[in-house]
Short mmCIF file of N, CA and C in Angstrom, two decimals:
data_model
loop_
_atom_site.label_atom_id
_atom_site.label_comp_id
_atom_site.label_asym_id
_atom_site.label_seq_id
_atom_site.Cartn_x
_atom_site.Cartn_y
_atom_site.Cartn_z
N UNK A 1 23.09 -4.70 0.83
CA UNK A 1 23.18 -3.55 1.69
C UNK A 1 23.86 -2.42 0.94
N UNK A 2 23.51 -1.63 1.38
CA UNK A 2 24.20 -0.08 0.60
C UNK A 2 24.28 1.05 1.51
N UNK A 3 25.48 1.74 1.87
CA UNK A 3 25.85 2.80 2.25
C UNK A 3 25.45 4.05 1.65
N UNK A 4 25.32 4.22 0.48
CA UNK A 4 25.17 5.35 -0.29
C UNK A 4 23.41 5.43 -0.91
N UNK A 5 22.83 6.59 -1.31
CA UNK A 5 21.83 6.50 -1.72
C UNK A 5 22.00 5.84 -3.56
N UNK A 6 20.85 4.84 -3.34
CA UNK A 6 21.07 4.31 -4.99
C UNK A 6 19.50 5.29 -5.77
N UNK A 7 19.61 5.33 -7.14
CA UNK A 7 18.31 5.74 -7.55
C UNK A 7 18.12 4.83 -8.18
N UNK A 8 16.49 4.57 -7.99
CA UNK A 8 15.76 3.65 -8.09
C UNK A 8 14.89 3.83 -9.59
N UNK A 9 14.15 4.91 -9.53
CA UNK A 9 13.29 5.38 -10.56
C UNK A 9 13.21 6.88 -10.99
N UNK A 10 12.61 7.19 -11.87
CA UNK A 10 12.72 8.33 -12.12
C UNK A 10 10.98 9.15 -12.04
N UNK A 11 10.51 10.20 -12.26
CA UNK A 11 9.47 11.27 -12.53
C UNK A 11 8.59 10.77 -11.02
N UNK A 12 9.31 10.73 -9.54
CA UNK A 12 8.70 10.26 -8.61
C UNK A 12 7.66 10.84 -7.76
N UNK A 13 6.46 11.25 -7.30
CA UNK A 13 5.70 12.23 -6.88
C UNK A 13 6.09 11.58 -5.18
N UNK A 14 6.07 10.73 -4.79
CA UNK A 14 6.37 10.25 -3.46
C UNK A 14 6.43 8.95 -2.85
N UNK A 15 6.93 8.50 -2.00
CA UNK A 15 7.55 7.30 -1.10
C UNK A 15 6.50 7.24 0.00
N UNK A 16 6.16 5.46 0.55
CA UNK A 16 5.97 5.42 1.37
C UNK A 16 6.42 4.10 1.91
N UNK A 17 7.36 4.27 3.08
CA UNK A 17 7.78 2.83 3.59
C UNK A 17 7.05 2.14 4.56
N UNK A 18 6.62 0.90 4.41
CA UNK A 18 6.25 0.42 5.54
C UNK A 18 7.24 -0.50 6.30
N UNK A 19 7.08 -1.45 7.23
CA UNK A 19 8.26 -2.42 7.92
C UNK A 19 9.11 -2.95 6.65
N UNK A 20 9.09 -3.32 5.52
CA UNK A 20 9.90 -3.92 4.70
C UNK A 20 9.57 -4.30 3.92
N UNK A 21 8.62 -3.63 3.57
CA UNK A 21 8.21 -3.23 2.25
C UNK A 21 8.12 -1.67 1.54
N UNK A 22 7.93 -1.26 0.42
CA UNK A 22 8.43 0.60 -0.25
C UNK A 22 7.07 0.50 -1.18
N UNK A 23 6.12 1.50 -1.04
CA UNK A 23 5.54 2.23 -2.12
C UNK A 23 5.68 2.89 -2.86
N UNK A 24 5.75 3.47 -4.10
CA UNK A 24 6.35 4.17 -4.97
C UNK A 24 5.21 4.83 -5.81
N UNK A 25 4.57 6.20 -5.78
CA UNK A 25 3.90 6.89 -6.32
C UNK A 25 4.84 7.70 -7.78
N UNK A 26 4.35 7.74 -8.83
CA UNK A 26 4.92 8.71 -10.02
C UNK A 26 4.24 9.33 -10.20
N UNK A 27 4.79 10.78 -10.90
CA UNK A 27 3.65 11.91 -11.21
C UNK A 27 2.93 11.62 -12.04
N UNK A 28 2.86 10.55 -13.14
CA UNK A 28 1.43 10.32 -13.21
C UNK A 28 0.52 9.60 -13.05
N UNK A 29 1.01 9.19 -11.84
CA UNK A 29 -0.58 8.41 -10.58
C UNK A 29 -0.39 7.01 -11.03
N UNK A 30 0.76 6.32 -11.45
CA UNK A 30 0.68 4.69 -11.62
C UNK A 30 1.73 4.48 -9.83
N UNK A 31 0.88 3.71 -9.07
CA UNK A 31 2.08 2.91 -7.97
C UNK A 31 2.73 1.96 -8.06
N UNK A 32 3.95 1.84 -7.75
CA UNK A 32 4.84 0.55 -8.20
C UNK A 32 5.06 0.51 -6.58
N UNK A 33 5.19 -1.04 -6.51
CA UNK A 33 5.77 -1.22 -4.92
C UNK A 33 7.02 -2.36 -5.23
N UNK A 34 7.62 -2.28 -4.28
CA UNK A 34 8.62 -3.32 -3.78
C UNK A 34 9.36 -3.37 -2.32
N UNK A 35 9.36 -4.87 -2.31
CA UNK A 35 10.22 -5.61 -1.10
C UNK A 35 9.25 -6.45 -0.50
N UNK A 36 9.27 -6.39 0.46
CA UNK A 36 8.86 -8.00 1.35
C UNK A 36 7.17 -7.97 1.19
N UNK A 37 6.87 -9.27 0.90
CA UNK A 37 5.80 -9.38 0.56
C UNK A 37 4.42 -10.55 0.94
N UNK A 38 4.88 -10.90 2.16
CA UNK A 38 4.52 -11.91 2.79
C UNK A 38 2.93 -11.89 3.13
N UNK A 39 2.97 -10.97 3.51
CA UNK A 39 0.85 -10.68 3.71
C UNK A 39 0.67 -9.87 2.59
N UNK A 40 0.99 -10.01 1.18
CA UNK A 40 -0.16 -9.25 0.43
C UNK A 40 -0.23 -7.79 0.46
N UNK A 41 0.90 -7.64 0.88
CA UNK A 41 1.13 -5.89 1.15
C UNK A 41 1.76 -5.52 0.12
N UNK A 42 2.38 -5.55 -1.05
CA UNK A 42 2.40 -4.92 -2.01
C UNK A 42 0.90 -5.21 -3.42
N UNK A 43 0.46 -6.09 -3.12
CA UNK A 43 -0.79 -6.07 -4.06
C UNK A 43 -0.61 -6.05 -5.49
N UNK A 44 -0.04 -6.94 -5.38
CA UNK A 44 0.45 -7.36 -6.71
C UNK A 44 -0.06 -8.90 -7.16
N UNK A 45 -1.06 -9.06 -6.47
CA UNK A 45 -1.79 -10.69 -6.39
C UNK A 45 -0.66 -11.62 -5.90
N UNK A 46 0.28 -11.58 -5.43
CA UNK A 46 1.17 -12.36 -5.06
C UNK A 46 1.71 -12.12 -3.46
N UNK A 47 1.72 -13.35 -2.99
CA UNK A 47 2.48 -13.17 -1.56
C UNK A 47 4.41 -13.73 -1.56
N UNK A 48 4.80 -13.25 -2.82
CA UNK A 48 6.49 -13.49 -3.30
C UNK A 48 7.23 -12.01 -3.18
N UNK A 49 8.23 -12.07 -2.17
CA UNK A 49 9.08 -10.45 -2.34
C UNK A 49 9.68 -9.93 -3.47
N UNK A 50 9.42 -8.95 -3.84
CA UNK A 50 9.79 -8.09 -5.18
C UNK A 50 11.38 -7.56 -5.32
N UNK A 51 12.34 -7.77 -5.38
CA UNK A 51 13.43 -7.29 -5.21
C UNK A 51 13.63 -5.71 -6.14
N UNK A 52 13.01 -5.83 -7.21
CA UNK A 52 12.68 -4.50 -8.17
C UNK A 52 11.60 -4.21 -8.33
N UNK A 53 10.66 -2.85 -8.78
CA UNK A 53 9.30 -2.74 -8.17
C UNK A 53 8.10 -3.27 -9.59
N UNK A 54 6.92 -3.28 -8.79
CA UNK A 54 5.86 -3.70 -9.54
C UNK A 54 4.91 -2.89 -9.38
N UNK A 55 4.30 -2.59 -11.08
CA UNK A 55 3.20 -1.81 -11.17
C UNK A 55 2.15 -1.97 -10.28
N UNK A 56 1.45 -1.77 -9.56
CA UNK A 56 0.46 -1.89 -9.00
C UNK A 56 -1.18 -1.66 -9.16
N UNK A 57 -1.56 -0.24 -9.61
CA UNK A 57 -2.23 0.17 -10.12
C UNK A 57 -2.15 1.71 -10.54
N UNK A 58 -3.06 2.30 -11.01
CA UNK A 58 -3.31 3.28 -11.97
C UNK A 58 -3.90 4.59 -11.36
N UNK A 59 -3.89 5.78 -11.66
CA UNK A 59 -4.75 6.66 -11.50
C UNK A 59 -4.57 7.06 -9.48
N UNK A 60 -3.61 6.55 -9.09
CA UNK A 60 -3.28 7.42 -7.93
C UNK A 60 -3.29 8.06 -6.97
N UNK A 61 -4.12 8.74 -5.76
CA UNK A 61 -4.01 10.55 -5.73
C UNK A 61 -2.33 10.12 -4.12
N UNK A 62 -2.52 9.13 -3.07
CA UNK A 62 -1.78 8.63 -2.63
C UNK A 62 -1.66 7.78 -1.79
N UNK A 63 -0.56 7.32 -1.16
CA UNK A 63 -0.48 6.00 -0.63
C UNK A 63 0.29 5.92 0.74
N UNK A 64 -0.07 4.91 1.56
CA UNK A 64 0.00 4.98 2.81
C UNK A 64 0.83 3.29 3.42
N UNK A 65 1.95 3.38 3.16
CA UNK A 65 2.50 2.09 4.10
C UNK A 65 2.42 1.40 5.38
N UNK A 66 1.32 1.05 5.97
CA UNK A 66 1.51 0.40 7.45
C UNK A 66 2.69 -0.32 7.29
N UNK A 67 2.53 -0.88 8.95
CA UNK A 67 3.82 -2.21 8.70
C UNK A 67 3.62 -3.21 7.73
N UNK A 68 2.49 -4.07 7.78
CA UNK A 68 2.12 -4.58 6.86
C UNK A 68 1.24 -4.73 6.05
N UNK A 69 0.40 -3.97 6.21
CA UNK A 69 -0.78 -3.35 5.01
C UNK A 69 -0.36 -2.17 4.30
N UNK A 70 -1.28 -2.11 3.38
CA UNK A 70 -0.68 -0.26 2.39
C UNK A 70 -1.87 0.24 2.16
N UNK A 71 -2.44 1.09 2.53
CA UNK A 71 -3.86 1.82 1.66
C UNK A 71 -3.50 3.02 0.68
N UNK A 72 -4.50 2.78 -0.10
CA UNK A 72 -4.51 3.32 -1.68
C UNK A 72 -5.40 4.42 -1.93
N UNK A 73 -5.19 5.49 -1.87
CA UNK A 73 -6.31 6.60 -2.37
C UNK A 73 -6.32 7.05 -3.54
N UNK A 74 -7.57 6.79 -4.50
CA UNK A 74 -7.64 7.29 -5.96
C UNK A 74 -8.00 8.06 -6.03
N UNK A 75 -7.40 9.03 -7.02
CA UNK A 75 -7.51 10.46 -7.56
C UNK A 75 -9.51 10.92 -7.31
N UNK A 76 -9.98 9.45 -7.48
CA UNK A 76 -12.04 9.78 -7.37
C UNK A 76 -12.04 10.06 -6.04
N UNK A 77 -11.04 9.68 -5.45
CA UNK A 77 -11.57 9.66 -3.80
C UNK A 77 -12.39 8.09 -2.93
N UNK A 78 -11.64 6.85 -3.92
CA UNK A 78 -11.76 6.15 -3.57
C UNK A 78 -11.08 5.38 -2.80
N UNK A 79 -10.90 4.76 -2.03
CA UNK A 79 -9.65 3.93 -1.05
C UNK A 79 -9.43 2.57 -1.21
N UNK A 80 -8.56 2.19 -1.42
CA UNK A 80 -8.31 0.82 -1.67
C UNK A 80 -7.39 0.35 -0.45
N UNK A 81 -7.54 -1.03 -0.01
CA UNK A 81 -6.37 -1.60 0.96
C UNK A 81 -6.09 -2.87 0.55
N UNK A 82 -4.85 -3.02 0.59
CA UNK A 82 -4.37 -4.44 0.73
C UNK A 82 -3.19 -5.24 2.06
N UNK A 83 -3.07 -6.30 1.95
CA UNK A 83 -2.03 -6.38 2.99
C UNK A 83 -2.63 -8.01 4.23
N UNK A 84 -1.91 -7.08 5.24
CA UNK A 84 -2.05 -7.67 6.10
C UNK A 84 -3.35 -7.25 7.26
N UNK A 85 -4.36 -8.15 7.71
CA UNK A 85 -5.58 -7.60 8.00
C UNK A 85 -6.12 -8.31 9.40
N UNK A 86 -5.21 -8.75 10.35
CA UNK A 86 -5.66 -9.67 11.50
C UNK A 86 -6.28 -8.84 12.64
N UNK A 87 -6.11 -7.48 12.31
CA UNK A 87 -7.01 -6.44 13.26
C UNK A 87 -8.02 -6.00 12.80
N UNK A 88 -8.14 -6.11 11.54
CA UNK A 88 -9.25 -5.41 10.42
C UNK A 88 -8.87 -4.00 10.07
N UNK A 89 -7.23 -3.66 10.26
CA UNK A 89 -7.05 -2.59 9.54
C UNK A 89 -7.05 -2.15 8.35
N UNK A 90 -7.51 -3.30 7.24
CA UNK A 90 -7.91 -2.73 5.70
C UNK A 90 -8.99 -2.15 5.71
N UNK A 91 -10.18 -2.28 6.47
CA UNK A 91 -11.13 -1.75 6.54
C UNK A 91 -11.83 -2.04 5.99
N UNK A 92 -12.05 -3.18 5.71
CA UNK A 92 -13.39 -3.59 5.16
C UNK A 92 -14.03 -4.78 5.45
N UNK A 93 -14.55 -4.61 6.85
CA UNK A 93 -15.34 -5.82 7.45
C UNK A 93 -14.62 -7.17 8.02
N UNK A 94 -13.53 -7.56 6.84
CA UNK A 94 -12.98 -8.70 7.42
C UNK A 94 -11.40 -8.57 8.08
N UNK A 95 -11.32 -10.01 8.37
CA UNK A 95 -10.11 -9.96 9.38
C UNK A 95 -8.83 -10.64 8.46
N UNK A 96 -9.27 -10.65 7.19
CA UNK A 96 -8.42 -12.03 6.35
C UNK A 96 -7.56 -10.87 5.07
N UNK A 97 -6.18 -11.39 5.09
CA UNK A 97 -5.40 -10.81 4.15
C UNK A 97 -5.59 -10.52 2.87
N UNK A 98 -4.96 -9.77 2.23
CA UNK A 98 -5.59 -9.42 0.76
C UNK A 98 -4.36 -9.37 0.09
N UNK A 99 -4.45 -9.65 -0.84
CA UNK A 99 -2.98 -10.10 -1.46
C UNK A 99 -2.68 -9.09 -3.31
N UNK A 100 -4.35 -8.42 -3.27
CA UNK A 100 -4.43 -7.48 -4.33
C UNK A 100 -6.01 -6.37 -3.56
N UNK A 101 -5.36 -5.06 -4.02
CA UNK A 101 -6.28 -4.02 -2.96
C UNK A 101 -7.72 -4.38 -3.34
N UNK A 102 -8.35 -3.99 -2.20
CA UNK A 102 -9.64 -4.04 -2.43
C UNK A 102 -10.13 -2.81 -2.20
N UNK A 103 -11.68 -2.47 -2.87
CA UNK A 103 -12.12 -1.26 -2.45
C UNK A 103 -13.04 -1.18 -0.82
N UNK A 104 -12.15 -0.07 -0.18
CA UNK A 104 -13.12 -0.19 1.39
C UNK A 104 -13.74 1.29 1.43
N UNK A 105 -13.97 2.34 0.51
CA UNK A 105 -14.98 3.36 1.00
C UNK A 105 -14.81 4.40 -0.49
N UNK A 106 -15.37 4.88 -0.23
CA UNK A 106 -15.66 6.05 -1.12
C UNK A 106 -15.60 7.69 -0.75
N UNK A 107 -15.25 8.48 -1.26
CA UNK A 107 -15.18 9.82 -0.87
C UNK A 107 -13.81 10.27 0.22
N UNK A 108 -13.40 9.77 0.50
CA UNK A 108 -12.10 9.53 1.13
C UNK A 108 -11.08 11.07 0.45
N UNK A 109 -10.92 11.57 1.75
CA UNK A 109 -9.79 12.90 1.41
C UNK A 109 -8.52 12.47 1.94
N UNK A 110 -8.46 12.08 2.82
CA UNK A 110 -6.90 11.10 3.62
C UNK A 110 -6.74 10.19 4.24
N UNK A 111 -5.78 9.53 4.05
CA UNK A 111 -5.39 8.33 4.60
C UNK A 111 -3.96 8.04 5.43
N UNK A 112 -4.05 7.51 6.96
CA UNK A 112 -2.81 7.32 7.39
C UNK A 112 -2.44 5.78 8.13
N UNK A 113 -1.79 4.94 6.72
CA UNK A 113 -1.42 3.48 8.11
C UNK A 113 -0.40 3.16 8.94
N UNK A 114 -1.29 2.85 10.17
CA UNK A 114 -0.46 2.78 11.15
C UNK A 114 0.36 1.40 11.20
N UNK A 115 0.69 0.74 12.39
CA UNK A 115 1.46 0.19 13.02
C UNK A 115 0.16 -1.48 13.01
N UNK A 116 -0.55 -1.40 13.20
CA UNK A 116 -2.39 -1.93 13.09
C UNK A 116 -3.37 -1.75 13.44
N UNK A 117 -3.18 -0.39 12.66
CA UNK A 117 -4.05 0.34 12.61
C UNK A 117 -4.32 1.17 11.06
N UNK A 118 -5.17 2.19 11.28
CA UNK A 118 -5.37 3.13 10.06
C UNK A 118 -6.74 3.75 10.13
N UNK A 119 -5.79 5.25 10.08
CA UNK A 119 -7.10 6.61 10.23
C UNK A 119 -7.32 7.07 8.79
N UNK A 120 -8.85 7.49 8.58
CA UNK A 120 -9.47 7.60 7.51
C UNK A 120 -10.10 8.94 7.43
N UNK A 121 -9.60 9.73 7.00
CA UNK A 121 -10.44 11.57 6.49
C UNK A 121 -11.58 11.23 5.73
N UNK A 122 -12.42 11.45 6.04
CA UNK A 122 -13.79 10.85 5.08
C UNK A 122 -14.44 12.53 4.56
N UNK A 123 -14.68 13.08 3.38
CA UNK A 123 -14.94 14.52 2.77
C UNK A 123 -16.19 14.61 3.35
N UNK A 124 -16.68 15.86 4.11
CA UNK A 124 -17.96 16.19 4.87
C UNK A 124 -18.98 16.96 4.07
N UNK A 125 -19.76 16.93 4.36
CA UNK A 125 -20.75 17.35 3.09
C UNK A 125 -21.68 18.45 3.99
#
């Protein structure tokens, strides 16, 4: 536990917390996550909690913490989800956890996860 703010990392573009687990975006588009990791919500192929963070993947644009899922938007405008999925809030057809992101759409301008849920900006043509 800690009273005071600790720093964690450095060159950070943005945070996203979900129930008890932390996303971690850097300015140059690699995500590191850490903390609780029980459904596959940090996506790190592992369902073991991270006490310090783990690379995740590459290339960036940003990221979205549900409680226990996280979705991933790449700089192409691609979306990735991982996590926890018993409503089908990763979005991609199934109801079963993912423990490293998968890709669920393409063209994607925003992303917001909810509680179990998650709204999707899809670019209009």
């Amino acid at each position: 536990w800690k009273s005071t703010p600790v720093k964690v990392m450095e060159d950070v573009q943005s945070v996203s917390a979900g129930m008890w687990h932390t996303m971690i975006l850097k300015n140059c588009g690699n995500l590191w996550a850490t903390g609780w990791n029980c459904y596959g919500q940090l996506g790190d192929g592992t369902y073991y909690w991270k006490s310090t963070p783990v690379k995740v993947m590459e290339d960036v644009q940003s990221v979205s913490a549900g409680m226990w899922h996280t979705m991933i938007l790449k700089n192409c405008g691609n979306l990735w989800a991982t996590g926890w999925n018993c409503y089908g809030q990763l979005g991609d057809g199934t109801y079963y956890w993912k423990s490293t992101p998968v890709k669920v759409m393409e063209d994607v301008q925003s992303v917001s996860a909810g509680e179990y849920h998650t709204m999707i900006m899809v670019l209009s043509f």
